[in-house]
mmCIF file of C-alpha atoms and ligand atoms in Angstrom:
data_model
loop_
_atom_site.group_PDB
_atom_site.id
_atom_site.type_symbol
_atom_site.label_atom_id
_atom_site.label_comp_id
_atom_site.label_asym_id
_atom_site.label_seq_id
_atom_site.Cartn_x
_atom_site.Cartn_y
_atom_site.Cartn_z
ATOM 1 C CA UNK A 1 -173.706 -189.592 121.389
ATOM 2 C CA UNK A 2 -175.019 -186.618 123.670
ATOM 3 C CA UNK A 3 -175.483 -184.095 121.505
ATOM 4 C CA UNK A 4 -176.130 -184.762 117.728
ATOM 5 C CA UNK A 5 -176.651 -182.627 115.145
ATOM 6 C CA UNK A 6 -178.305 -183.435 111.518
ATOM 7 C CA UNK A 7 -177.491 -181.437 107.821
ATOM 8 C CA UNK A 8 -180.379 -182.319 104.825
ATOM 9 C CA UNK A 9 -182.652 -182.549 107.825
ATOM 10 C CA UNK A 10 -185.437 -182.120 105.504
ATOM 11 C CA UNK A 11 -184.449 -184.922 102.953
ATOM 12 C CA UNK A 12 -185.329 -188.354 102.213
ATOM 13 C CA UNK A 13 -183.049 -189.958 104.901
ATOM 14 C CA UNK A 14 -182.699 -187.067 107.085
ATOM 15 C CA UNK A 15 -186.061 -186.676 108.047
ATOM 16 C CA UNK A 16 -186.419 -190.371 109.160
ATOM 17 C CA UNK A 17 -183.112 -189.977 111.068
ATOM 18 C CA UNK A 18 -184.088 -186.935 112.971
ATOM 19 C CA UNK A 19 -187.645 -188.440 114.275
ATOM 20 C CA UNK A 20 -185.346 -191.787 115.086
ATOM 21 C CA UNK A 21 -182.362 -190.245 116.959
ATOM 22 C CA UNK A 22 -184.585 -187.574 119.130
ATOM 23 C CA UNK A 23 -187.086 -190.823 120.042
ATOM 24 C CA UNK A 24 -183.536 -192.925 121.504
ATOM 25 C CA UNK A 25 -181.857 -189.486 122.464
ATOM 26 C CA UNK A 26 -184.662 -186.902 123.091
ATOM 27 C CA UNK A 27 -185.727 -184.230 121.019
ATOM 28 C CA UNK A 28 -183.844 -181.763 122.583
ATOM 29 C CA UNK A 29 -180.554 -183.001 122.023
ATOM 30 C CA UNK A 30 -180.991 -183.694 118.072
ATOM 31 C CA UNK A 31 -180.515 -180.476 115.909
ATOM 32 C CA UNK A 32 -181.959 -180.631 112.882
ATOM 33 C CA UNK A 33 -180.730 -178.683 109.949
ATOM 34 C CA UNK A 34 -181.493 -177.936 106.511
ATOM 35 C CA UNK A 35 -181.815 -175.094 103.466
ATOM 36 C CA UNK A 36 -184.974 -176.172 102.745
ATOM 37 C CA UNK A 37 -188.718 -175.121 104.381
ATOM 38 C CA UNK A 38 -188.894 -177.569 107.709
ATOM 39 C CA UNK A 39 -191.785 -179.769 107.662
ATOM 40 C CA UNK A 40 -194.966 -179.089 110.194
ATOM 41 C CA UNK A 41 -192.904 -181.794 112.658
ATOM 42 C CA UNK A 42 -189.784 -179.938 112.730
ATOM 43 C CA UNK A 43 -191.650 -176.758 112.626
ATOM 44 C CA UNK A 44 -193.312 -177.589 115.718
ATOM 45 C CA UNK A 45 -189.874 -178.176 117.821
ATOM 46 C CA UNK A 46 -187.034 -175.826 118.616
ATOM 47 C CA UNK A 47 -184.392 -178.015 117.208
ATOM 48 C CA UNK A 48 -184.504 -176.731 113.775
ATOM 49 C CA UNK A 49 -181.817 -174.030 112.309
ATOM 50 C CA UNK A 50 -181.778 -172.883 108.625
ATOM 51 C CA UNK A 51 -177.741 -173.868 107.617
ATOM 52 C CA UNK A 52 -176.045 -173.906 104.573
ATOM 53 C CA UNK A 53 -173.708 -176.762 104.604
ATOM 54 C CA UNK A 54 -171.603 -173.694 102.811
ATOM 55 C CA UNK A 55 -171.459 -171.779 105.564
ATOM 56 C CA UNK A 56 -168.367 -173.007 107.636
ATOM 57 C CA UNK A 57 -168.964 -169.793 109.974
ATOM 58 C CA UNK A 58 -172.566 -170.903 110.905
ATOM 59 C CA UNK A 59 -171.387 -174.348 110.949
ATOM 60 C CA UNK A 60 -168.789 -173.776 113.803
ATOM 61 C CA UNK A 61 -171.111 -171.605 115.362
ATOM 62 C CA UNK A 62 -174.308 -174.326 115.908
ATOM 63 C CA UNK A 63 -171.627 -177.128 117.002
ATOM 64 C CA UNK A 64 -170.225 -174.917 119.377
ATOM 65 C CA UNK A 65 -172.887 -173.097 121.062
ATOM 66 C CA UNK A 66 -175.578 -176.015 120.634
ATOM 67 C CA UNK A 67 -172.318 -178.142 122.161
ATOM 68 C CA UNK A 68 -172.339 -180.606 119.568
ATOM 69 C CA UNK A 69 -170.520 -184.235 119.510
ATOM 70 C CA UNK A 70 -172.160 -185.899 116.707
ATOM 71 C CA UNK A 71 -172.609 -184.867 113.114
ATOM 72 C CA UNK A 72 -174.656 -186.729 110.678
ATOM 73 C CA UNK A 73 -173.934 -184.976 107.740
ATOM 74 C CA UNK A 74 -176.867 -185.696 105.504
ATOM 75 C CA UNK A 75 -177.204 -182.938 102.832
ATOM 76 C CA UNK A 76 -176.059 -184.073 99.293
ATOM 77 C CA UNK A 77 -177.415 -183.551 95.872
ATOM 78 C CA UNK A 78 -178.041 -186.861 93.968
ATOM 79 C CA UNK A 79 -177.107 -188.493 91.042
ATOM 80 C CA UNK A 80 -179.472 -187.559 88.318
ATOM 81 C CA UNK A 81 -179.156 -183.753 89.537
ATOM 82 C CA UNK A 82 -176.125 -183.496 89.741
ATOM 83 C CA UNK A 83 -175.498 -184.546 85.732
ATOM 84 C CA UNK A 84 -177.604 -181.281 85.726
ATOM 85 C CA UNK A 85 -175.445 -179.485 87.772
ATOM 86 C CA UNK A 86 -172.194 -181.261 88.169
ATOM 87 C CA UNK A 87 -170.339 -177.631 89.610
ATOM 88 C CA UNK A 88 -173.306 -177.803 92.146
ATOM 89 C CA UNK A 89 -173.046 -181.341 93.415
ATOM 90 C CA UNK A 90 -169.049 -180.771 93.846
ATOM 91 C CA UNK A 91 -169.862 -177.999 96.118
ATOM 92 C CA UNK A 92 -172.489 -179.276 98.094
ATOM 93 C CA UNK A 93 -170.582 -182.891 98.415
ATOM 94 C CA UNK A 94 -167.198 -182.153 98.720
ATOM 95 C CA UNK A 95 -166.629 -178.529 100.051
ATOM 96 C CA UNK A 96 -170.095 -179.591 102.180
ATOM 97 C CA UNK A 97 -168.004 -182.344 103.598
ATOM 98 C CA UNK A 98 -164.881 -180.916 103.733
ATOM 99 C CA UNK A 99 -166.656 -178.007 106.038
ATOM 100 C CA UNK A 100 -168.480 -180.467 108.354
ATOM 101 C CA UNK A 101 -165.004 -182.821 108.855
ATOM 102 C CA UNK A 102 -162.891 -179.333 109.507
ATOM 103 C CA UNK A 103 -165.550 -178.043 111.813
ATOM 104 C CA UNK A 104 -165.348 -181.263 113.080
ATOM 105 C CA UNK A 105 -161.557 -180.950 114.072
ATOM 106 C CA UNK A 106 -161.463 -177.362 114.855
ATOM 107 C CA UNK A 107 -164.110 -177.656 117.336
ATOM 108 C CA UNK A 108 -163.710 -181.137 119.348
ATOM 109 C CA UNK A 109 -166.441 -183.130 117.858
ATOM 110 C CA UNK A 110 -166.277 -186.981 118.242
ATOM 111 C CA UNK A 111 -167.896 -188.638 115.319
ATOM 112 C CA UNK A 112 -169.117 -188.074 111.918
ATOM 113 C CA UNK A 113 -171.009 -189.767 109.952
ATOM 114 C CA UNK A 114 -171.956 -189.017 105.984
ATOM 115 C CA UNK A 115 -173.713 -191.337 103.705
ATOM 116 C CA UNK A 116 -171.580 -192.635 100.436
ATOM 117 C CA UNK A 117 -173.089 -194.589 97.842
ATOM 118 C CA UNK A 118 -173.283 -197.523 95.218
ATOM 119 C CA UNK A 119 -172.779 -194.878 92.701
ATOM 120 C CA UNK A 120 -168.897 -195.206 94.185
ATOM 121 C CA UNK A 121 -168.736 -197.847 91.424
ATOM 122 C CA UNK A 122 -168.552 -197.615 88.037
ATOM 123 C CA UNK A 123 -168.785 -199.790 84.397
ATOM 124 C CA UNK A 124 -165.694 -201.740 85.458
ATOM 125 C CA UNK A 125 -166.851 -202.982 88.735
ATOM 126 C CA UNK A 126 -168.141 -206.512 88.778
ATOM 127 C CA UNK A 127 -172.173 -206.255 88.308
ATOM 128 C CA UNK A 128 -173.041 -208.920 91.263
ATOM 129 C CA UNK A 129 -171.806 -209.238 94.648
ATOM 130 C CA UNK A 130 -169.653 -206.019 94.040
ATOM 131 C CA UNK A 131 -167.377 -206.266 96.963
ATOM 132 C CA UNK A 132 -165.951 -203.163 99.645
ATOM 133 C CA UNK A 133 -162.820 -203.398 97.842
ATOM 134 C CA UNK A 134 -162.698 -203.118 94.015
ATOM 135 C CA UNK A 135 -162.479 -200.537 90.984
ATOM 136 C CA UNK A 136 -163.817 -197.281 91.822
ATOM 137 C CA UNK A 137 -164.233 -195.648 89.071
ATOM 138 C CA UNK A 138 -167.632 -193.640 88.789
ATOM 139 C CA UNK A 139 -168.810 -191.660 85.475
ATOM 140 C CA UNK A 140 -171.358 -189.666 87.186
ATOM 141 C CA UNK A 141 -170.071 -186.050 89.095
ATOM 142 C CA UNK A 142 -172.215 -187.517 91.940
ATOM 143 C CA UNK A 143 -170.343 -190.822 92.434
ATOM 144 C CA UNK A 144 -166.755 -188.441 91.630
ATOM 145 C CA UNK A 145 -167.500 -187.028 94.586
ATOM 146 C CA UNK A 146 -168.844 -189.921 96.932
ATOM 147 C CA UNK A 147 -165.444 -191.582 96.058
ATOM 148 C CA UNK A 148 -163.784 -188.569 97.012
ATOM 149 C CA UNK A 149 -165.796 -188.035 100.401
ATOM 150 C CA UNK A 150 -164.953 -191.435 101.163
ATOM 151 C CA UNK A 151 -161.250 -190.842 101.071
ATOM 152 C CA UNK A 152 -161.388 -187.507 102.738
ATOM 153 C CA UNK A 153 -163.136 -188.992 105.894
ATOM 154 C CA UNK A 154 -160.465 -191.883 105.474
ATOM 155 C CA UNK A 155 -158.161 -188.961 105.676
ATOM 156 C CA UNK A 156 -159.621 -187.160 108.695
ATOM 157 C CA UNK A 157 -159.803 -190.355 110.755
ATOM 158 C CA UNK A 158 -155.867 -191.408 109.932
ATOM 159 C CA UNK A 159 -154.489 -187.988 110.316
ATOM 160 C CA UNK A 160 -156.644 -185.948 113.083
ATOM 161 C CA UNK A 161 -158.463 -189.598 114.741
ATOM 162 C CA UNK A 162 -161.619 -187.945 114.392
ATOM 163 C CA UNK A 163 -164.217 -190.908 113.911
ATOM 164 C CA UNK A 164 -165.845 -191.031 110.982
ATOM 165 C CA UNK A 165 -168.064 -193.735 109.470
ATOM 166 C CA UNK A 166 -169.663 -194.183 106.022
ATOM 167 C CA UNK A 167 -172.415 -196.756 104.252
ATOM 168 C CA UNK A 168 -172.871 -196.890 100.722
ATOM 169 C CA UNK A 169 -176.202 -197.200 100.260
ATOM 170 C CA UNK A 170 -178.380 -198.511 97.233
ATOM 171 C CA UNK A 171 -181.395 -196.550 96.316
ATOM 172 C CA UNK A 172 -183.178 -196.419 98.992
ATOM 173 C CA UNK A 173 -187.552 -196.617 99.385
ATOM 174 C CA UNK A 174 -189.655 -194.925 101.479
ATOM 175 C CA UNK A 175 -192.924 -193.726 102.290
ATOM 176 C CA UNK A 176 -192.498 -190.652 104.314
ATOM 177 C CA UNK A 177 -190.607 -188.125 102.413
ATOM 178 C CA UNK A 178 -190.103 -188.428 98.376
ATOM 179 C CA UNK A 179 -186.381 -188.564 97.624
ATOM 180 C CA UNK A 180 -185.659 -185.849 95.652
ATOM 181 C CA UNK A 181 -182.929 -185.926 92.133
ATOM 182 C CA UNK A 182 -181.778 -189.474 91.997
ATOM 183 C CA UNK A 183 -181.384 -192.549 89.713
ATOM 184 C CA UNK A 184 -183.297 -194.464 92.201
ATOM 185 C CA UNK A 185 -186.559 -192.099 93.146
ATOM 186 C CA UNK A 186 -188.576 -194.372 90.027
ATOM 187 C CA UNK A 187 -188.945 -197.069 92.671
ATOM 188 C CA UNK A 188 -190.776 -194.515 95.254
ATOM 189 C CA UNK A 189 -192.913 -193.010 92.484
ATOM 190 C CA UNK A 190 -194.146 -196.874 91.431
ATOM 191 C CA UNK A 191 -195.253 -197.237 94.553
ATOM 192 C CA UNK A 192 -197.072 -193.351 94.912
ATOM 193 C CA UNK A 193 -198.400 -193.830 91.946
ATOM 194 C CA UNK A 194 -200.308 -197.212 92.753
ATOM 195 C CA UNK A 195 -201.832 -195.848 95.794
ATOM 196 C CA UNK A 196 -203.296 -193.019 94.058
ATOM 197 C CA UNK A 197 -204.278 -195.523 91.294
ATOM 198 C CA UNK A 198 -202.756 -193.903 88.381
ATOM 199 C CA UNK A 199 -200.267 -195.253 85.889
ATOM 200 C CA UNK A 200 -196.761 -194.802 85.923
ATOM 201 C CA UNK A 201 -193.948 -194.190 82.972
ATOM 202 C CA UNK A 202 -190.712 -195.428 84.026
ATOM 203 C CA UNK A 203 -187.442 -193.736 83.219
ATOM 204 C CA UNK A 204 -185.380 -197.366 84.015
ATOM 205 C CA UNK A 205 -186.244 -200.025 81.733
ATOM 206 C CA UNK A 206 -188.313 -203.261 83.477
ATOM 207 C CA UNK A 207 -185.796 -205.523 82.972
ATOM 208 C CA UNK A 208 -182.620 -203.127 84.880
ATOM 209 C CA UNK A 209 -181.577 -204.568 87.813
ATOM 210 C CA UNK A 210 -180.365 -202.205 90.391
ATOM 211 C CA UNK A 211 -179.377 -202.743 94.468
ATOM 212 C CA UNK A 212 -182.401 -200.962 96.744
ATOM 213 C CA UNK A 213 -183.090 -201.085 100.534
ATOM 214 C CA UNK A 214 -186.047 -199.718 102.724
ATOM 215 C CA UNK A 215 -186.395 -196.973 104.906
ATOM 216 C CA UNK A 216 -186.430 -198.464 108.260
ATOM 217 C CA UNK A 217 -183.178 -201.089 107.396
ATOM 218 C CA UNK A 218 -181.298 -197.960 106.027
ATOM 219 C CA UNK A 219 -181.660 -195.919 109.546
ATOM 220 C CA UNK A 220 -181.362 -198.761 111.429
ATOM 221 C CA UNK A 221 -177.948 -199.676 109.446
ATOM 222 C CA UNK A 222 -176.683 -195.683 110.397
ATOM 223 C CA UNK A 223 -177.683 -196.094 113.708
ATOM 224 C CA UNK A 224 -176.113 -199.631 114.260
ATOM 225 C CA UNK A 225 -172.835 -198.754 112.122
ATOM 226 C CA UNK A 226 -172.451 -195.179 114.704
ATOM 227 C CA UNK A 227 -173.317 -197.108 117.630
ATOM 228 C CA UNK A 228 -170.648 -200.213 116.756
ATOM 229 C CA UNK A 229 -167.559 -200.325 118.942
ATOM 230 C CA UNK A 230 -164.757 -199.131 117.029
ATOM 231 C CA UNK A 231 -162.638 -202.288 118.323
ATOM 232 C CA UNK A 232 -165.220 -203.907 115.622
ATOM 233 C CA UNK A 233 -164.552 -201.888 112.843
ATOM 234 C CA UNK A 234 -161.888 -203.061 110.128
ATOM 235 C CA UNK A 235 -162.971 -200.385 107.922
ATOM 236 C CA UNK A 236 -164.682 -196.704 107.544
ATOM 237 C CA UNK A 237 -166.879 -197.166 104.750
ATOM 238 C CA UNK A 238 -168.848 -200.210 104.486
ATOM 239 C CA UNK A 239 -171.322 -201.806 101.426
ATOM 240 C CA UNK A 240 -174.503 -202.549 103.007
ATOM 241 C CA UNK A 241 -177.544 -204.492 100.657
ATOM 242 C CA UNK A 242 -180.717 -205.563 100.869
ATOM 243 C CA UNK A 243 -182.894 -206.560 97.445
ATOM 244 C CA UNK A 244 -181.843 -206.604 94.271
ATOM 245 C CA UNK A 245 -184.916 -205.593 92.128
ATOM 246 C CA UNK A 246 -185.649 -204.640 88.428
ATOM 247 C CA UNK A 247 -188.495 -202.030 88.174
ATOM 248 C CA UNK A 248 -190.834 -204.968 86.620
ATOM 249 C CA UNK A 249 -189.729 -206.826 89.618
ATOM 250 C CA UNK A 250 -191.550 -203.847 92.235
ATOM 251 C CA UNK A 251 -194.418 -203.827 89.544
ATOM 252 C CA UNK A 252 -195.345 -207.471 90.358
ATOM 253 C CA UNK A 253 -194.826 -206.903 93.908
ATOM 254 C CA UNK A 254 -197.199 -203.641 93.843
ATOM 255 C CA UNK A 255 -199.941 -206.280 91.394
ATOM 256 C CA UNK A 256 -200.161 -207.944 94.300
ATOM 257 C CA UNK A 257 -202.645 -205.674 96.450
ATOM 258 C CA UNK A 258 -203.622 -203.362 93.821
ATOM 259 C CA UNK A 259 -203.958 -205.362 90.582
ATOM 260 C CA UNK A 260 -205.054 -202.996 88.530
ATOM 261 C CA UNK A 261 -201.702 -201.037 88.602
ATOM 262 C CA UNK A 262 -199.789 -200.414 85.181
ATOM 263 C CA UNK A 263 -196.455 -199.464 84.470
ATOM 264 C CA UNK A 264 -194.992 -198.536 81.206
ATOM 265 C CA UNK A 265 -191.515 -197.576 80.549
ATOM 266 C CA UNK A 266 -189.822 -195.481 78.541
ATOM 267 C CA UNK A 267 -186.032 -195.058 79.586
ATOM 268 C CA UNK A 268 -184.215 -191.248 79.338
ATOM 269 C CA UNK A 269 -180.661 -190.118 80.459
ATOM 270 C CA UNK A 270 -181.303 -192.041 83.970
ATOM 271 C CA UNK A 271 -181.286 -195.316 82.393
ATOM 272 C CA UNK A 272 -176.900 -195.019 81.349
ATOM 273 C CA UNK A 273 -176.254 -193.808 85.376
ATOM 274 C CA UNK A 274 -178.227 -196.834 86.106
ATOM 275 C CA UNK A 275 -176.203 -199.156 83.700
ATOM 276 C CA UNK A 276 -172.908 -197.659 85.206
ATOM 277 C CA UNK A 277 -174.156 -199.225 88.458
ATOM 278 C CA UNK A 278 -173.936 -203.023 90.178
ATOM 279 C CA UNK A 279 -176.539 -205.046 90.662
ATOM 280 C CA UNK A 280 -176.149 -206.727 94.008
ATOM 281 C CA UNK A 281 -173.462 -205.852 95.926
ATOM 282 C CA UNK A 282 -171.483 -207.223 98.551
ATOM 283 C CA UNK A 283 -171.550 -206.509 102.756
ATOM 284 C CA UNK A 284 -170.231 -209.266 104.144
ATOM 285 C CA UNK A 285 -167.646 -206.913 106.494
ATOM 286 C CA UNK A 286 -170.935 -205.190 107.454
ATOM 287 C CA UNK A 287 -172.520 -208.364 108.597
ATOM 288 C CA UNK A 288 -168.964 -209.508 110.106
ATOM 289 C CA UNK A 289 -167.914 -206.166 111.921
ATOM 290 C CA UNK A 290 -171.339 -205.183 113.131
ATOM 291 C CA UNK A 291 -173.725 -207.792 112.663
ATOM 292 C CA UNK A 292 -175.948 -205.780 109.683
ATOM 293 C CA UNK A 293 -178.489 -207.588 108.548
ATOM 294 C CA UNK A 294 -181.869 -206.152 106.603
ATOM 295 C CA UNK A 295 -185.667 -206.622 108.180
ATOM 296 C CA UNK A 296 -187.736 -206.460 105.141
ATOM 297 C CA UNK A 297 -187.302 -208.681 101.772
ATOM 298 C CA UNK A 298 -189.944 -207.003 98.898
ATOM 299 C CA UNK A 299 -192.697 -208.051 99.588
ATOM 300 C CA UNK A 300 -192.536 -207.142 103.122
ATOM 301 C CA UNK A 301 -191.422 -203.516 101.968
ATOM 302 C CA UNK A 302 -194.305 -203.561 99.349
ATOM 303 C CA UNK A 303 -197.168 -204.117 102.379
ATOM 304 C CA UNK A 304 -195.954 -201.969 104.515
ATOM 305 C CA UNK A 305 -195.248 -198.955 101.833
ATOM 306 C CA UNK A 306 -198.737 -199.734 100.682
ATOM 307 C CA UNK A 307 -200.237 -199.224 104.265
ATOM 308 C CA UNK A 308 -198.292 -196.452 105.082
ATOM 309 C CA UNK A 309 -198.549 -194.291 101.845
ATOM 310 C CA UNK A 310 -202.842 -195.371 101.902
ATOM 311 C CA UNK A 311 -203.221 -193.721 105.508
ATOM 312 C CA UNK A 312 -201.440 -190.605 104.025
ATOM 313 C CA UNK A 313 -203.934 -190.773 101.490
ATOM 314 C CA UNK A 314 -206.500 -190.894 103.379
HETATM 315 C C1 LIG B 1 -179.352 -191.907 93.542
HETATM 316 O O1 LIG B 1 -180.117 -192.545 92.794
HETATM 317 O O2 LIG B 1 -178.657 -190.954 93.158
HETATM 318 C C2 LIG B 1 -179.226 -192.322 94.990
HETATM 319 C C3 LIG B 1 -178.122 -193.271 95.216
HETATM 320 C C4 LIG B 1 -178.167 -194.631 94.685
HETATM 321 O O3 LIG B 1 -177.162 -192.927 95.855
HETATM 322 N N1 LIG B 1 -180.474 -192.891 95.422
#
């Protein structure tokens, strides 16, 4: 990795990856991208273009003259979303993809990585311990077309050898930037919430179990699959877990340091996406193939969200 450039730049994940990669690379060779208004930090550096993962044209013409060799491909609309829009997440996710992996070939880049999910799997998946290999068959546009980006990088790496890697991730918490349109964000807003001492109304039921993972284990799992040896890898897309928690579960966590916290619940149209989804899933490969393994167990997650979202309060 020389010369790296990141889509959805300005989005839950993205931003975190950006501030990671230029610290280990140097901000001048991470290019960070997005549609949306860059924050004050990427304001404040060159590296930021305004690109529309639409745009092939623009696309081809960043990687080439910014000399790119790595793309993490970033942008997405989520779950929840896209039920709103499902024409709008199959453009952004698939044609999105399909542009960066085509730019990709036409243009000599060496690796590509783009984030699938646990929304992969659907109602007939097994609910715990859902392994790499079983049914995939989603009922939300969203997971339609993380199933589909899946086999199109599968595609790309058996037909043109152009190295692509994938993690399906479980919802994923953090403190920095709010995840925006997914099953998942309740978890973030618990903890938001709390810290600003108001009560929270969840969409997801207390009792719903669902897979989540924090912040720092999710970039360091991206930057530890992309940096593996590819003598390692017996796959392209790999499961990777952390905690399996039901809202009620976070609650207690949160009661912990701020006692006073309430949570009510009262489920909508999130709470049958996050039915259609396991509970605990399986990453053994990851652990095999690259030696994954998560940092922070809830409680751990809970302290440090608690410190970090307090000093942004403050
Ligand atoms: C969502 O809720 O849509 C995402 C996901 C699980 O991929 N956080």
């Amino acid at each position: 990795m020389k010369r790296i450039l990141v889509t959805g730049a300005c989005g839950q994940i993205g931003s975190e990856l950006v501030k990671y990669l230029r610290n280990i690379f140097g901000a001048e060779n991470v290019i960070a991208t997005d549609i949306k208004k860059p924050s004050d930090f990427l304001k404040a550096t060159d590296g930021f273009h305004y690109l529309d993962v639409l745009n092939m044209d623009e696309l081809a013409r960043l990687v080439v003259e910014e000399d790119v060799d790595t793309i993490f491909h970033m942008a997405a609309i989520l779950s929840a979303v896209g039920e709103q829009n499902p024409q709008l997440a199959y453009r952004i996710n698939l044609q999105g993809l399909m542009n960066v992996l085509e730019v990709a070939r036409q243009k000599g880049v060496r690796q590509v990585f783009a984030p699938s999910s646990i929304a992969v799997f659907g109602p007939d998946a097994p609910k715990e311990n859902t392994p790499d290999d079983t049914p995939l068959n989603p009922t939300t546009m969203y997971g339609v077309t993380k199933v589909a980006g899946e086999k199109l990088m599968q595609y790309y790496y058996l037909k043109y050898q152009l190295d692509t890697r994938s993690l399906r991730f479980p919802g994923i918490i953090s403190s920095e930037t709010a995840p925006g349109g997914g099953t998942t964000d309740f978890a973030v807003d618990l903890y938001v919430h709390a810290v600003h001492h108001q009560s929270y109304t969840s969409y997801i039921q207390a009792d719903t179990p669902l897979p989540f993972m924090y912040m720092p284990d999710a970039i360091k799992a991206i930057v530890q699959l992309a940096q593996a040896d590819d003598s390692r890898l017996s796959r392209r897309v790999y499961n990777v877990h952390a905690m399996r928690l039901t809202p009620a579960e976070i609650v207690r966590s949160i009661q912990k340091y701020l006692p006073d916290f309430e949570c009510y619940y009262q489920p909508d149209h999130r709470q049958q996406i996050a039915e259609s989804w396991p509970h605990s899933i399986d990453d053994q490969n990851a652990r095999r193939d690259w030696n994954w393994q998560p940092d922070y167990d809830l409680d751990a997650m809970t302290r440090d969200m608690i410190e970090k979202l307090s000093q942004k309060l403050k």
